[in-house]
Short mmCIF file of C-alpha atoms in Angstrom, two decimals:
data_model
loop_
_atom_site.label_atom_id
_atom_site.label_comp_id
_atom_site.label_asym_id
_atom_site.label_seq_id
_atom_site.Cartn_x
_atom_site.Cartn_y
_atom_site.Cartn_z
CA MET A 25 -0.01 0.06 0.05
CA ALA A 26 2.89 2.27 0.95
CA SER A 27 4.74 1.36 -2.11
CA ALA A 28 1.61 2.04 -4.41
CA ALA A 29 1.24 5.60 -2.70
CA GLY A 30 5.07 6.01 -3.25
CA ARG A 31 4.62 5.12 -6.98
CA GLN A 32 1.70 7.51 -7.29
CA ASP A 33 3.85 10.27 -5.70
CA THR A 34 6.79 9.44 -7.99
CA GLY A 35 4.53 9.46 -11.01
CA GLU A 36 3.17 12.86 -10.10
CA ARG A 37 6.55 14.39 -9.59
CA LEU A 38 7.80 13.03 -12.85
CA ALA A 39 4.87 14.49 -14.75
CA ASP A 40 5.54 17.82 -13.16
CA LEU A 41 9.17 17.59 -13.94
CA PHE A 42 8.37 16.61 -17.45
CA ASP A 43 5.92 19.37 -18.04
CA ALA A 44 8.38 21.98 -16.57
CA TYR A 45 11.48 20.86 -18.34
CA HIS A 46 10.87 19.08 -21.50
CA PRO A 47 10.80 22.09 -23.80
CA ARG A 48 14.13 23.35 -22.35
CA LEU A 49 15.76 19.90 -22.48
CA PHE A 50 14.63 19.49 -26.07
CA ARG A 51 16.26 22.82 -26.91
CA LEU A 52 19.55 21.80 -25.32
CA GLY A 53 19.38 18.32 -26.97
CA ARG A 54 18.75 19.96 -30.28
CA ARG A 55 21.77 22.24 -29.85
CA LEU A 56 24.07 19.35 -28.60
CA ALA A 57 22.88 16.52 -30.97
CA GLY A 58 22.81 16.31 -34.70
CA SER A 59 19.08 16.22 -35.28
CA SER A 60 15.76 16.76 -33.85
CA GLU A 61 14.98 12.98 -33.83
CA GLU A 62 18.13 12.65 -31.69
CA ALA A 63 17.00 15.34 -29.48
CA ARG A 64 13.64 13.84 -28.97
CA ASP A 65 15.31 10.47 -28.08
CA LEU A 66 17.49 12.28 -25.53
CA VAL A 67 14.50 13.94 -23.79
CA GLN A 68 12.68 10.53 -23.55
CA GLU A 69 15.87 8.68 -22.34
CA THR A 70 16.64 11.57 -19.75
CA PHE A 71 13.02 11.18 -18.31
CA LEU A 72 13.33 7.35 -18.42
CA ARG A 73 16.47 7.70 -16.34
CA ALA A 74 14.58 9.98 -13.86
CA ALA A 75 11.74 7.37 -13.73
CA GLY A 76 14.41 4.60 -12.86
CA ARG A 77 15.99 6.67 -10.18
CA PRO A 78 13.33 9.05 -8.79
CA GLY A 79 15.01 9.23 -5.41
CA SER A 80 18.27 10.70 -6.65
CA ILE A 81 16.50 13.76 -8.23
CA PRO A 82 17.05 16.82 -5.85
CA ARG A 83 13.72 18.18 -4.65
CA ASN A 84 14.51 21.77 -4.93
CA PRO A 85 13.84 23.50 -8.36
CA PRO A 86 17.31 24.42 -9.46
CA GLY A 87 18.74 21.21 -8.29
CA ASP A 88 16.13 19.06 -10.31
CA GLU A 89 16.80 21.05 -13.48
CA ALA A 90 20.52 20.70 -13.02
CA TRP A 91 20.06 17.00 -12.53
CA LEU A 92 18.17 16.51 -15.69
CA VAL A 93 20.66 18.65 -17.68
CA ARG A 94 23.52 16.70 -16.47
CA VAL A 95 21.85 13.38 -17.37
CA LEU A 96 21.17 14.69 -20.85
CA VAL A 97 24.73 16.05 -21.32
CA ASN A 98 26.12 12.53 -20.16
CA LEU A 99 23.72 10.81 -22.66
CA VAL A 100 25.09 12.99 -25.52
CA ARG A 101 28.63 12.17 -24.53
CA ASP A 102 27.90 8.51 -24.32
CA ARG A 103 26.30 8.49 -27.62
CA ARG A 104 29.07 10.45 -29.24
CA ARG A 105 31.74 7.97 -27.94
CA ARG A 106 29.75 5.19 -29.48
CA ALA A 107 29.19 7.02 -32.68
CA GLN A 108 32.97 7.77 -32.89
CA VAL A 109 33.77 4.16 -32.78
CA ARG A 110 30.97 3.22 -35.19
CA ASP A 111 31.48 5.93 -37.84
CA ARG A 112 35.18 6.24 -37.95
CA GLY A 113 35.30 4.54 -41.32
CA ARG A 114 32.38 6.60 -42.70
CA ALA A 115 33.76 10.12 -41.88
CA VAL A 116 35.11 10.67 -45.29
CA LEU A 117 31.88 9.58 -47.06
CA LEU A 118 29.71 11.86 -44.91
CA ARG A 119 31.82 14.83 -45.60
CA GLU A 120 31.30 14.40 -49.37
CA ARG A 121 27.59 13.95 -48.97
CA SER A 122 27.14 16.96 -46.77
CA GLY A 123 28.87 19.12 -49.36
CA GLN A 124 26.00 18.33 -51.88
CA ALA A 125 23.26 19.55 -49.67
CA SER A 126 21.13 22.63 -50.03
CA HIS A 127 22.83 25.96 -50.60
CA GLU A 128 20.31 27.97 -48.77
CA GLU A 129 22.10 30.32 -46.56
CA ALA A 130 20.25 29.60 -43.31
CA ALA A 131 20.66 25.92 -43.70
CA LEU A 132 24.37 26.30 -44.50
CA ALA A 133 24.97 28.45 -41.44
CA LYS A 134 23.06 25.90 -39.39
CA ARG A 135 25.12 23.08 -40.68
CA THR A 136 28.27 24.95 -40.17
CA VAL A 137 27.47 25.53 -36.56
CA GLN A 138 26.38 22.01 -36.01
CA LYS A 139 29.58 20.66 -37.51
CA ALA A 140 31.73 23.22 -35.56
CA LEU A 141 29.97 22.27 -32.34
CA ALA A 142 30.19 18.57 -33.03
CA ARG A 143 34.03 18.81 -33.16
CA LEU A 144 34.04 20.03 -29.58
CA PRO A 145 34.41 17.68 -26.71
CA ALA A 146 30.92 16.97 -25.19
CA ARG A 147 31.45 18.80 -21.93
CA ARG A 148 32.98 21.89 -23.70
CA ARG A 149 30.08 21.76 -26.27
CA ALA A 150 27.55 21.80 -23.42
CA VAL A 151 29.22 24.82 -21.82
CA VAL A 152 29.36 26.66 -25.15
CA VAL A 153 25.71 25.87 -25.86
CA LEU A 154 24.51 26.96 -22.41
CA HIS A 155 26.51 30.11 -22.42
CA GLU A 156 26.72 31.31 -25.91
CA LEU A 157 23.29 30.09 -27.34
CA GLU A 158 21.17 29.93 -24.10
CA GLY A 159 22.66 32.87 -22.65
CA GLU A 160 23.33 31.55 -19.30
CA PRO A 161 26.05 33.22 -17.12
CA PRO A 162 29.00 31.12 -16.37
CA ALA A 163 27.89 30.94 -12.55
CA ARG A 164 24.73 29.11 -13.83
CA VAL A 165 26.40 27.07 -16.31
CA ALA A 166 28.70 25.92 -13.44
CA ALA A 167 25.60 25.02 -11.32
CA LEU A 168 23.76 23.21 -14.16
CA LEU A 169 26.83 21.14 -15.13
CA GLY A 170 28.06 20.38 -11.57
CA ILE A 171 31.61 21.98 -12.19
CA SER A 172 33.41 25.01 -10.97
CA ARG A 173 33.16 28.49 -12.64
CA VAL A 174 36.95 28.40 -13.27
CA THR A 175 36.39 25.25 -15.27
CA VAL A 176 33.51 27.02 -17.21
CA ARG A 177 35.68 29.95 -18.03
CA TRP A 178 38.52 27.72 -18.99
CA HIS A 179 36.24 25.64 -21.35
CA LEU A 180 34.81 28.93 -22.87
CA ALA A 181 38.34 30.24 -23.39
CA VAL A 182 39.47 26.96 -25.18
CA ALA A 183 36.40 26.64 -27.13
CA ARG A 184 36.66 30.15 -28.54
CA LYS A 185 40.18 29.29 -29.94
CA GLU A 186 38.84 25.90 -31.27
CA LEU A 187 35.61 27.45 -32.73
CA ALA A 188 37.68 30.24 -34.45
CA ALA A 189 39.99 27.71 -36.04
CA ILE A 190 37.19 25.42 -36.99
CA LEU A 191 34.79 28.12 -38.27
CA THR A 192 37.57 29.78 -40.44
CA GLU A 193 38.30 26.58 -41.87
CA GLU A 194 34.65 25.88 -42.69
CA VAL A 195 34.14 29.31 -44.12
CA GLU A 196 37.13 29.11 -46.27
CA ARG A 197 36.06 25.58 -47.63
CA MET B 20 53.22 31.73 -45.62
CA LYS B 21 49.63 32.87 -45.36
CA ARG B 22 48.45 33.51 -41.83
CA LYS B 23 44.88 32.94 -40.98
CA GLN B 24 43.15 35.79 -39.11
CA ALA B 25 41.44 34.47 -36.01
CA LEU B 26 37.75 35.32 -35.40
CA ASP B 27 36.96 37.29 -32.33
CA THR B 28 34.57 36.35 -29.68
CA GLY B 29 31.79 38.51 -30.88
CA THR B 30 31.99 37.13 -34.48
CA ILE B 31 32.04 33.59 -33.21
CA ARG B 32 28.94 34.27 -31.05
CA GLU B 33 27.23 35.94 -34.09
CA ILE B 34 27.89 32.85 -36.26
CA LEU B 35 26.75 30.35 -33.54
CA ARG B 36 23.51 32.37 -33.11
CA ARG B 37 22.81 32.69 -36.66
CA GLY B 38 23.35 29.03 -37.25
CA ASP B 39 21.62 28.04 -33.92
CA PRO B 40 20.61 24.23 -34.40
CA ALA B 41 17.42 24.76 -32.34
CA ILE B 42 16.19 27.47 -34.66
CA ASP B 43 14.69 26.39 -37.96
CA PRO B 44 15.42 28.14 -41.11
CA GLY B 45 12.21 30.13 -40.98
CA GLY B 46 13.47 31.64 -37.72
CA ALA B 47 10.94 29.63 -35.50
CA GLU B 48 12.33 27.66 -32.45
CA GLU B 49 12.11 23.91 -33.05
CA ALA B 50 9.95 22.01 -30.53
CA LEU B 51 8.58 18.69 -29.96
CA THR B 52 5.05 18.28 -31.51
CA PRO B 53 2.09 17.71 -28.99
CA GLU B 54 1.78 14.18 -30.15
CA GLU B 55 5.64 13.58 -29.44
CA VAL B 56 5.12 15.23 -26.04
CA ALA B 57 2.29 13.02 -25.30
CA GLY B 58 4.00 9.92 -26.38
CA ILE B 59 7.13 10.63 -24.27
CA ARG B 60 5.17 11.60 -21.19
CA ARG B 61 3.15 8.41 -21.52
CA ARG B 62 6.10 6.15 -21.84
CA VAL B 63 7.94 7.82 -18.95
CA LEU B 64 4.96 7.66 -16.48
CA GLN B 65 4.34 4.12 -17.62
CA ALA B 66 8.07 3.25 -16.84
CA ALA B 67 7.77 4.87 -13.42
CA GLU B 68 4.72 2.73 -12.80
CA GLU B 69 6.53 -0.58 -13.78
CA ILE B 70 9.67 0.15 -11.70
CA GLU B 71 9.34 -1.49 -8.35
CA PRO B 72 10.41 0.63 -5.46
CA PHE B 73 14.08 -0.32 -5.10
CA PRO B 74 14.48 1.05 -1.34
CA PHE B 75 11.76 -1.36 -0.14
CA ARG B 76 13.45 -4.46 -1.55
CA MET B 77 16.74 -3.15 -0.09
CA ARG B 78 15.34 -2.71 3.26
CA LEU B 79 13.92 -6.17 3.31
CA ALA B 80 17.23 -7.82 2.23
CA ALA B 81 19.20 -5.60 4.73
CA ALA B 82 16.73 -6.57 7.58
CA GLY B 83 17.09 -10.30 6.62
CA LEU B 84 20.89 -10.01 6.67
CA LEU B 85 20.88 -8.19 10.02
CA ALA B 86 18.62 -10.89 11.58
CA GLY B 87 20.97 -13.74 10.30
CA MET B 88 24.03 -11.87 11.81
CA VAL B 89 22.37 -11.26 15.24
CA LEU B 90 21.47 -14.84 15.37
CA ILE B 91 24.98 -16.17 14.47
CA ALA B 92 26.55 -13.64 16.83
CA GLY B 93 24.22 -14.95 19.62
CA LEU B 94 25.13 -18.55 19.05
CA VAL B 95 28.88 -17.58 19.18
CA LEU B 96 28.49 -15.74 22.48
CA ARG B 97 26.73 -18.60 23.87
CA ILE B 98 29.39 -20.90 22.86
CA GLY B 99 32.07 -18.77 24.66
CA GLY B 100 34.41 -15.83 24.42
CA PRO B 101 37.18 -15.48 21.96
CA ALA B 102 40.66 -16.99 22.81
CA VAL B 103 44.03 -16.50 21.35
CA HIS B 104 45.61 -19.59 19.99
CA GLU B 105 48.74 -20.70 18.38
CA GLY B 106 47.45 -20.55 14.73
CA ASP B 107 45.66 -17.15 15.18
CA PRO B 108 47.02 -14.78 12.55
CA ALA B 109 45.91 -11.79 14.73
CA GLN B 110 48.60 -12.92 17.32
CA THR B 111 51.82 -11.04 17.18
CA ARG B 112 55.16 -12.50 16.86
CA ILE B 113 56.06 -11.61 20.44
CA GLU B 114 52.81 -13.09 21.89
CA ARG B 115 53.60 -16.23 19.87
CA ALA B 116 57.11 -16.35 21.16
CA ALA B 117 55.81 -15.88 24.79
CA THR B 118 53.37 -18.77 24.31
CA GLU B 119 56.19 -20.95 22.98
CA ARG B 120 58.25 -20.18 26.06
CA GLY B 121 55.37 -20.92 28.46
CA ARG B 122 54.82 -24.16 26.78
CA SER B 123 58.51 -25.34 27.24
CA THR B 124 58.41 -24.46 30.89
CA ASN B 125 55.21 -26.44 31.39
CA ALA B 126 56.50 -29.51 29.76
CA GLY B 127 55.16 -31.94 32.30
CA ALA B 128 51.70 -30.37 32.39
CA PRO B 129 49.07 -31.93 29.99
CA THR B 130 49.16 -29.98 26.72
CA PRO B 131 45.91 -27.92 26.03
CA ARG B 132 43.96 -28.61 22.90
CA PRO B 133 44.63 -25.82 20.22
CA ALA B 134 41.72 -23.47 19.81
CA ARG B 135 39.93 -23.59 16.59
CA THR B 136 39.27 -20.40 14.43
CA ILE B 137 36.93 -19.77 11.72
CA HIS B 138 37.82 -16.99 9.29
CA PHE B 139 35.26 -15.46 6.74
CA VAL B 140 34.66 -12.04 5.03
CA THR B 141 31.26 -10.60 4.94
CA ALA B 142 29.59 -9.07 1.74
CA GLY B 143 30.68 -5.61 2.95
CA GLY B 144 34.47 -6.61 3.15
CA THR B 145 34.74 -6.91 6.98
CA ARG B 146 36.94 -9.67 8.01
CA VAL B 147 35.54 -11.88 10.91
CA ILE B 148 37.57 -14.22 12.96
CA TRP B 149 35.64 -16.53 15.39
CA SER B 150 37.98 -18.39 18.10
CA LEU B 151 36.20 -21.34 19.48
CA ASP B 152 37.11 -22.20 23.20
CA PRO B 153 38.53 -25.76 23.30
CA ALA B 154 37.70 -25.95 27.07
CA PHE B 155 34.05 -25.42 26.42
CA ASP B 156 31.96 -28.47 26.91
CA VAL B 157 28.30 -28.76 26.07
#
């Protein structure tokens, strides 16, 4: 009886968390992953993890959001590791195909940014997306990712150099 | 040699925002469709419903383990207190030498039976040594 009540409580809490954070997590997933389908899978996987470990989600509002963001960022990192192993041999082929895509300026800009972001390590990409695209201040990025402000600033500084090189390379291509 | 000019922070930010992956080419923010939202929500809540509460099972297992340990400890205490014996690894070299000396001076006396020990390690990694008193008689 107690466990049924506990399950109901967990269900309600998960529903509240889902309603509150799914748009924000989708946006983040979309910026970190390669496609909207992948972002949708990431949102679902994040909440399924939450359903599996409801006790580990902090009760306070900034804490629960940070927990979900960290799960999503870790999922992106795991997927990227697996994809790197799987796609190592197909990298050249994909590069050739992407060159034949639409010449529409907006789509090209989007693809360029996506490719540039994809070349950053997962944690650094998350820092850049949260700060540069979502406009979160470094202190908030640090809280969301569970790292120090110094680390956030270091990631941003390194990412700027890396992005400058990558984007210059992409624009000149 | 041609030297590439590095992009400054403002330009990088502008390029990133212009090509924001979460914004579609029409300028609208990409979002999940209501059907997708409903589908994910349903699957997540269903998963939460199916998952058995982990802490309850853990509590049950821990209670069983504790009861078993208490039972065993009670039996051991009834049998007798711990005694150091010649094969005990916990006995120091000095203690062992003292035992040997004592044995040689009491050469005429009947030699006591050596104490038996039972060694085991619990699931948590605690090493437990039980010394059984040889003088104990039921």
